[in-house]
Tab-separated table of C-alpha atoms in Angstrom:
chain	number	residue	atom	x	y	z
A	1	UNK	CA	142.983	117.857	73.708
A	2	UNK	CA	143.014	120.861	72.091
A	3	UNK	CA	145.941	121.286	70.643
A	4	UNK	CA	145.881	117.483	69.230
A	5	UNK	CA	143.316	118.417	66.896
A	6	UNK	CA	144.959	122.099	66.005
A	7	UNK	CA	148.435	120.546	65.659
A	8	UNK	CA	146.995	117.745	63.039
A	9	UNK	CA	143.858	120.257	61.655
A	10	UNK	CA	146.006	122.469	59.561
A	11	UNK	CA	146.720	119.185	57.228
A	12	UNK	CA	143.220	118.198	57.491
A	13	UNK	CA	139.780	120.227	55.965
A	14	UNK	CA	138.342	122.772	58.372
A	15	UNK	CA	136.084	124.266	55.806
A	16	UNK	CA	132.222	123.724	55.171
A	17	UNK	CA	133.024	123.239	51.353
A	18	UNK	CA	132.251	120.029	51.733
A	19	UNK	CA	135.106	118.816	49.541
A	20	UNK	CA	139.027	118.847	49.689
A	21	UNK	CA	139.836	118.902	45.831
A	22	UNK	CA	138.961	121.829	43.558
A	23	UNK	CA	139.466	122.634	39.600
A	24	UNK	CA	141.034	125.916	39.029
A	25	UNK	CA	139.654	128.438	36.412
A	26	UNK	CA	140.651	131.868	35.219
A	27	UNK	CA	139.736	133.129	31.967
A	28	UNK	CA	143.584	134.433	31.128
A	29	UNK	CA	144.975	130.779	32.987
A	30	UNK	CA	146.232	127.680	32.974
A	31	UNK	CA	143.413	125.055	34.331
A	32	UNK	CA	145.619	124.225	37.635
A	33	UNK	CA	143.964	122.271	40.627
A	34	UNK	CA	143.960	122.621	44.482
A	35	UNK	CA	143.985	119.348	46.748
A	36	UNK	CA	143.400	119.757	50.581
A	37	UNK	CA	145.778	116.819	52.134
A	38	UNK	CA	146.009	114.874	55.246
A	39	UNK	CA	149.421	114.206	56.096
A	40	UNK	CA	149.161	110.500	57.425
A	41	UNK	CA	146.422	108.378	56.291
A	42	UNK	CA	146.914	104.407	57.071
A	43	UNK	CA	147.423	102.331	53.933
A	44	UNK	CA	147.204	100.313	51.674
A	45	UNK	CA	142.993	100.329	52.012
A	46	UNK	CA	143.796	103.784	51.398
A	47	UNK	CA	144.716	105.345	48.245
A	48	UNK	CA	144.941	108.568	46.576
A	49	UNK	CA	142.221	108.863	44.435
A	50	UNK	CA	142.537	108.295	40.560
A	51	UNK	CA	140.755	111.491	39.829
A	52	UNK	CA	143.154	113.698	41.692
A	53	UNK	CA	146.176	111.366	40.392
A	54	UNK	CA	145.276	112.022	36.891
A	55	UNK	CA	145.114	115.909	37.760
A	56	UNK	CA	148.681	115.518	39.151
A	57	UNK	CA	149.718	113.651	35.660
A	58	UNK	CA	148.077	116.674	33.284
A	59	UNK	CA	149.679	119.595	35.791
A	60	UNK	CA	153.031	120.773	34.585
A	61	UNK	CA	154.103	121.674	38.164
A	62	UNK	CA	153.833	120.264	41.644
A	63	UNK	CA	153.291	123.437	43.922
A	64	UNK	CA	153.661	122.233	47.962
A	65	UNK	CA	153.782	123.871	51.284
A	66	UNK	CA	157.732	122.841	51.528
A	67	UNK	CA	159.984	122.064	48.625
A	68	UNK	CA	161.437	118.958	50.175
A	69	UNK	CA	163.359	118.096	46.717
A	70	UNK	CA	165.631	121.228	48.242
A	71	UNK	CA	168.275	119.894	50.208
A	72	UNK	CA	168.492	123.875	51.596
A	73	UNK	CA	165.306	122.922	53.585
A	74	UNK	CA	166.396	119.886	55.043
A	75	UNK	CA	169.491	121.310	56.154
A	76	UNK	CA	166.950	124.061	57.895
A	77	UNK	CA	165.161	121.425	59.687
A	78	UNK	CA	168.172	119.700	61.199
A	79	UNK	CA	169.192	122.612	62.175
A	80	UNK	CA	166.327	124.166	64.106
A	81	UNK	CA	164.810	120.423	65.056
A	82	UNK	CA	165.948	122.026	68.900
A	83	UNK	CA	163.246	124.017	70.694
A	84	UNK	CA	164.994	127.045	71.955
A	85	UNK	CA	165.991	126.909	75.393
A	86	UNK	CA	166.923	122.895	75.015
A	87	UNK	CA	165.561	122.544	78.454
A	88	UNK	CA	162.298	123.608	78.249
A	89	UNK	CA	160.761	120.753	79.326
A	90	UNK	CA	162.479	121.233	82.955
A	91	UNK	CA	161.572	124.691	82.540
A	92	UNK	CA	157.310	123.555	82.068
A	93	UNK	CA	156.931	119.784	83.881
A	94	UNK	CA	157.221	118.790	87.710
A	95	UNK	CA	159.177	115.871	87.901
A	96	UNK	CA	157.280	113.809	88.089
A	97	UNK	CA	155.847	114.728	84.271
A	98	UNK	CA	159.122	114.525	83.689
A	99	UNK	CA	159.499	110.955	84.514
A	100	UNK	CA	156.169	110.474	83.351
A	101	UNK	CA	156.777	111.723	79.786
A	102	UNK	CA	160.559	110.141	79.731
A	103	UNK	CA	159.079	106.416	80.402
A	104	UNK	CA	156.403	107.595	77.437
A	105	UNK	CA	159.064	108.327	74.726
A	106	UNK	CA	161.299	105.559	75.659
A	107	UNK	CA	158.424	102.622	75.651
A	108	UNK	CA	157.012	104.148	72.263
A	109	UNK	CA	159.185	106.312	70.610
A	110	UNK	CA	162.006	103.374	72.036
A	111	UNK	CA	164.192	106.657	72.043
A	112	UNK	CA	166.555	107.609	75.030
A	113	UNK	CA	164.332	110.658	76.544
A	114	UNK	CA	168.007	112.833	76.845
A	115	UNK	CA	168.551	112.722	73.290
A	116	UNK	CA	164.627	113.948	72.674
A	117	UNK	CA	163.468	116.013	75.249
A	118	UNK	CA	165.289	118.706	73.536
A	119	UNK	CA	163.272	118.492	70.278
A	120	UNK	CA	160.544	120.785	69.358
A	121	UNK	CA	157.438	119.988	71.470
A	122	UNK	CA	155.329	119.819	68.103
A	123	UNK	CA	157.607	117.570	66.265
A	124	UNK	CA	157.844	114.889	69.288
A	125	UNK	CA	153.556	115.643	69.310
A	126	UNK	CA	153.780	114.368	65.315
A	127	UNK	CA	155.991	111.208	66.191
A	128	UNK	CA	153.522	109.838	69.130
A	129	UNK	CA	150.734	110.984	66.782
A	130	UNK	CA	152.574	108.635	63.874
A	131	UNK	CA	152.627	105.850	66.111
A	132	UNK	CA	149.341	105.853	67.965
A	133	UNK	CA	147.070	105.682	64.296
A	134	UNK	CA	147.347	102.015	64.805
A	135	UNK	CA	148.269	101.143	60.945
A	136	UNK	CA	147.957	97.549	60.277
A	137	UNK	CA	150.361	97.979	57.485
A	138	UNK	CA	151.699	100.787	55.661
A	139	UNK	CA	151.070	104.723	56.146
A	140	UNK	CA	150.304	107.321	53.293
A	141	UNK	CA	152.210	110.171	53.568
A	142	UNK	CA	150.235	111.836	50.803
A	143	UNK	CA	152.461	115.050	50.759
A	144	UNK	CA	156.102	112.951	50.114
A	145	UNK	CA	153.885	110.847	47.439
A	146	UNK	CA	152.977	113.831	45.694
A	147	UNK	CA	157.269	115.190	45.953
A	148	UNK	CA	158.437	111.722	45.164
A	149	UNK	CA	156.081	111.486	42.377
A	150	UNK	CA	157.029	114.991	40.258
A	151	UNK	CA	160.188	114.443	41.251
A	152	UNK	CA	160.143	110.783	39.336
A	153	UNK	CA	158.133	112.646	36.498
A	154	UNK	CA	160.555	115.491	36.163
A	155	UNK	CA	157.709	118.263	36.928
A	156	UNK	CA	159.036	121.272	38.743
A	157	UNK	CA	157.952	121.383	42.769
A	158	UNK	CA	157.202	124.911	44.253
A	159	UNK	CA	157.092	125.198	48.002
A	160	UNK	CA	155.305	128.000	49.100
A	161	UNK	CA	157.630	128.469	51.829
A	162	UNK	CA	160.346	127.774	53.469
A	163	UNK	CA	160.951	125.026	56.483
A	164	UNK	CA	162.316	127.702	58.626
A	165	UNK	CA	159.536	129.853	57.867
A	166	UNK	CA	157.211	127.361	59.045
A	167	UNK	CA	159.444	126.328	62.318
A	168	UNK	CA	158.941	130.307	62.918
A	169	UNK	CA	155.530	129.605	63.225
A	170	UNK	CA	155.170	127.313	65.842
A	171	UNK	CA	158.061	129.561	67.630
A	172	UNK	CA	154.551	132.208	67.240
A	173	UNK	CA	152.725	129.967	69.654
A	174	UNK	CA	152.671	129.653	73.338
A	175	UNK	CA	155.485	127.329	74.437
A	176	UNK	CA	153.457	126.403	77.622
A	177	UNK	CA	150.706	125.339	75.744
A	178	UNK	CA	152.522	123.175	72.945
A	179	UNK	CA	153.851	121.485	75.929
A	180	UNK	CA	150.298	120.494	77.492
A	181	UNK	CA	149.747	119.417	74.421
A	182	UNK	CA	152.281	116.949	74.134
A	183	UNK	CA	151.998	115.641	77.773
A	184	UNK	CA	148.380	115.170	76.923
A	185	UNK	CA	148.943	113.330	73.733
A	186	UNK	CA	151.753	110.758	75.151
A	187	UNK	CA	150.292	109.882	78.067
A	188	UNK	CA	146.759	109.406	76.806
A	189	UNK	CA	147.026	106.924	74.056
A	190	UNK	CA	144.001	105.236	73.560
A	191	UNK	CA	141.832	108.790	73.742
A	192	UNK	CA	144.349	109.875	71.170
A	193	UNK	CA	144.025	107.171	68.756
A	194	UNK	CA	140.110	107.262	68.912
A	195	UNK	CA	140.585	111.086	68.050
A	196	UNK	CA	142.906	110.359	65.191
A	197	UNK	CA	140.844	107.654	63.529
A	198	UNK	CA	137.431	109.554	63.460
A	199	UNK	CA	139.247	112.266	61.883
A	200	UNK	CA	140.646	109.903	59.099
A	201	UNK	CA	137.287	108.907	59.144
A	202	UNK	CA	135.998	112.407	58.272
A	203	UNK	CA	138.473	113.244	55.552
A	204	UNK	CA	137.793	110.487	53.597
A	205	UNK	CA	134.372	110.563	53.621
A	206	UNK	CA	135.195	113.503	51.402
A	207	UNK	CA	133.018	115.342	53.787
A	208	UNK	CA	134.523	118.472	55.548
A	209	UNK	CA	131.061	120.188	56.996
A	210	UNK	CA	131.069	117.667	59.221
A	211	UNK	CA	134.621	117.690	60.060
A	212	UNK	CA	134.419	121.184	60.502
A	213	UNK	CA	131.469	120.452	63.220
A	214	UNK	CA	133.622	118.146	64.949
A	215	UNK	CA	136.572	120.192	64.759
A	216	UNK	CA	134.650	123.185	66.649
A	217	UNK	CA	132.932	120.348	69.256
A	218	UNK	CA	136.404	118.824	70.068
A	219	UNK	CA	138.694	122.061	70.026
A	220	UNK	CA	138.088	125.198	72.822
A	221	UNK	CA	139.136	127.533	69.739
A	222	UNK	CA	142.659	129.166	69.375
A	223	UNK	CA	142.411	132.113	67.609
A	224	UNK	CA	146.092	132.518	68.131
A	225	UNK	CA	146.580	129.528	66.542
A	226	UNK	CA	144.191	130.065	63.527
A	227	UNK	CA	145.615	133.173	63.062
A	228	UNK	CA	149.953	132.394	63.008
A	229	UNK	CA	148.979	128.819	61.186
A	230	UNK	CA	145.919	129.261	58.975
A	231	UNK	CA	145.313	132.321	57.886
A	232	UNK	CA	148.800	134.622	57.878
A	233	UNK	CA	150.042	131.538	55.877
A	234	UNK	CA	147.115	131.427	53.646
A	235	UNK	CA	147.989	135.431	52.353
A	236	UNK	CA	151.194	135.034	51.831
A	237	UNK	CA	150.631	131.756	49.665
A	238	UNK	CA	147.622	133.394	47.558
A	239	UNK	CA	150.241	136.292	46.816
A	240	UNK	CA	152.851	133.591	45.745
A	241	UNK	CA	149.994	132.010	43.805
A	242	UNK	CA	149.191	135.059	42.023
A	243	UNK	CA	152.450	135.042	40.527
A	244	UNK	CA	153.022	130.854	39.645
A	245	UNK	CA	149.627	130.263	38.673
A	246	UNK	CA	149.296	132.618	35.553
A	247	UNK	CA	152.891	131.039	34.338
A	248	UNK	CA	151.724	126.957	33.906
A	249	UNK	CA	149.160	124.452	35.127
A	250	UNK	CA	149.646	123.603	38.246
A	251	UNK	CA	148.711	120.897	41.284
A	252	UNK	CA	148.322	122.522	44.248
A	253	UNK	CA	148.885	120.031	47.683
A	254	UNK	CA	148.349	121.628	50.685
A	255	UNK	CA	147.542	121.057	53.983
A	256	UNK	CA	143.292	121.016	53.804
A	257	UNK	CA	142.904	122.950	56.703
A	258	UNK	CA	144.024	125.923	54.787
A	259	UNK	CA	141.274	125.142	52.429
A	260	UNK	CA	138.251	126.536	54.278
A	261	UNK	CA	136.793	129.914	55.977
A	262	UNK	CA	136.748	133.600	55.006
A	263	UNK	CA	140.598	133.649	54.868
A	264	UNK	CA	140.959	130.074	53.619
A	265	UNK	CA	142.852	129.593	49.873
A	266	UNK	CA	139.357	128.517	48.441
A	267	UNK	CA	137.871	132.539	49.191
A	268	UNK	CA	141.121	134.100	48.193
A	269	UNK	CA	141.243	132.469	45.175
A	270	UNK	CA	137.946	133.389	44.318
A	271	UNK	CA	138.464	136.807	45.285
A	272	UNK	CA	141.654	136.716	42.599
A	273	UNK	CA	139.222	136.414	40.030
A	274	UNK	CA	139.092	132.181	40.102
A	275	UNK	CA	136.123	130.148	39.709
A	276	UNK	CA	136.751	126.397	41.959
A	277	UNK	CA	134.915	123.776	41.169
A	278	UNK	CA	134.574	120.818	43.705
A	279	UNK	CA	135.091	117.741	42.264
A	280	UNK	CA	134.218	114.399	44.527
A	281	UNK	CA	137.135	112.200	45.451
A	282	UNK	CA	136.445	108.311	47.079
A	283	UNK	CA	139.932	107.372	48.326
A	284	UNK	CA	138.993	104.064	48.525
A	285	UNK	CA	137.898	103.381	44.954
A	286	UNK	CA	141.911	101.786	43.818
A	287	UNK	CA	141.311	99.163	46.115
A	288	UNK	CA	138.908	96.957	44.496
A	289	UNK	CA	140.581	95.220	41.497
């Protein structure tokens, strides 16, 4: 499944830094802090950890891939949540995917398949995802915890770009292939959900090198993907950091697959004159009372 794990990887570490939260140092800066996020994590076993919480609480600013606080971006999502053509899924599937997929969305999703078989492939990939982790209870959505959060605390959120900017991206990638994907993730449930628990399993072990083997054993490589997703984004955000950083301290939640390799944030940063130091995280610590 191939483009299961790329679809989910940029919000999860593909690095061998072996860590997904960093102190920030420049000698003319604010201390700031980077933490590498995974969108969905099951709770409430899961926690984020006090360490990076208490980095949040001593950052002035909240700086995020998508200032969701904006009602301007929301009102960009609703309005592009329609891959363009609307019938693109006659367009790729036989009919018989068709029915396939339909009896899928309406069992799981409990959707009519009409009203969402014109939504962007990748968004109805993120909904089966959402359902198929299995959560006994509640779900962490670390990145809206983090919004909700500054947002409660008064501290200033920075997206470092917009939703339609990031809808553009996907528009980058082969629709065909986005499409496989999501056939291959609805109709295989149980291989999916095996997939998305060992790589919850991986980023909280706190242990990317080896989430960055399994990433390259599981995926075929998409260097069209790494490229529009990963590394395009990660220039223009290190230029946007360049400016916020020098102006207050600031905590820095991104997706963690941005995190790692020659053009990941940790190497840009460093080449920007910053020194990142990897501090341990055990997202399990807040449970035991």
């Amino acid at each position: 499944m191939r483009y299961l794990v790329s679809l989910l990887m940029f919000f999860i570490p593909f690095s061998s830094v072996g860590h997904v939260f960093f102190k920030l140092e420049h000698a003319e800066y604010p201390t700031s802090y980077l933490f590498g996020t995974m969108h969905m994590l099951c709770g409430p076993e899961v926690e984020i950890p006090a360490n990076v919480q208490q980095a949040f609480i001593d950052s002035q600013q909240l700086v995020v891939e998508i200032d969701l606080t904006d009602i301007q971006q929301i009102r960009e999502i609703q309005a592009n949540i329609r891959q363009q053509p609307t019938n693109y899924l006659d367009e790729h599937l036989t009919e018989e995917q068709q029915t396939q997929l339909s009896e899928r969305v309406e069992q799981v999703l409990q959707a009519p398949y009409p009203a969402m078989k014109e939504i962007r492939p990748f968004l109805l990939n993120a909904l089966f995802m959402q359902h198929y982790m299995d959560c006994p209870d509640s779900m962490l959505l670390m990145d809206e915890a983090f919004i909700t959060r500054a947002k409660m605390a008064q501290k200033t959120v920075v997206g470092l770009e917009t939703a339609l900017q990031q809808l553009q991206v996907f528009d980058s990638l082969p629709l065909a292939e986005q499409v496989t994907s999501l056939l291959e993730v609805a109709l295989n449930p149980e291989q999916t959900k095996v997939e998305l628990k060992a790589l919850e399993e991986l980023y909280l072990s706190d242990n990317s090198e080896a989430l960055h083997r399994h990433i390259l054993a599981e995926s075929e490589g998409t260097p069209q993907f790494e490229e529009a997703v990963l590394i395009e984004r990660n220039h223009r955000w290190v230029e946007q950091l360049q400016e916020i950083l020098p102006q207050h301290s600031s905590f820095i939640a991104v997706g963690a697959g941005h995190l790692g390799g020659q053009d990941g944030l940790i190497q840009l940063l460093q080449q920007q004159g910053y020194q990142l130091t990897p501090i341990a995280v055990d997202f399990k610590a807040q449970t035991e009372h």
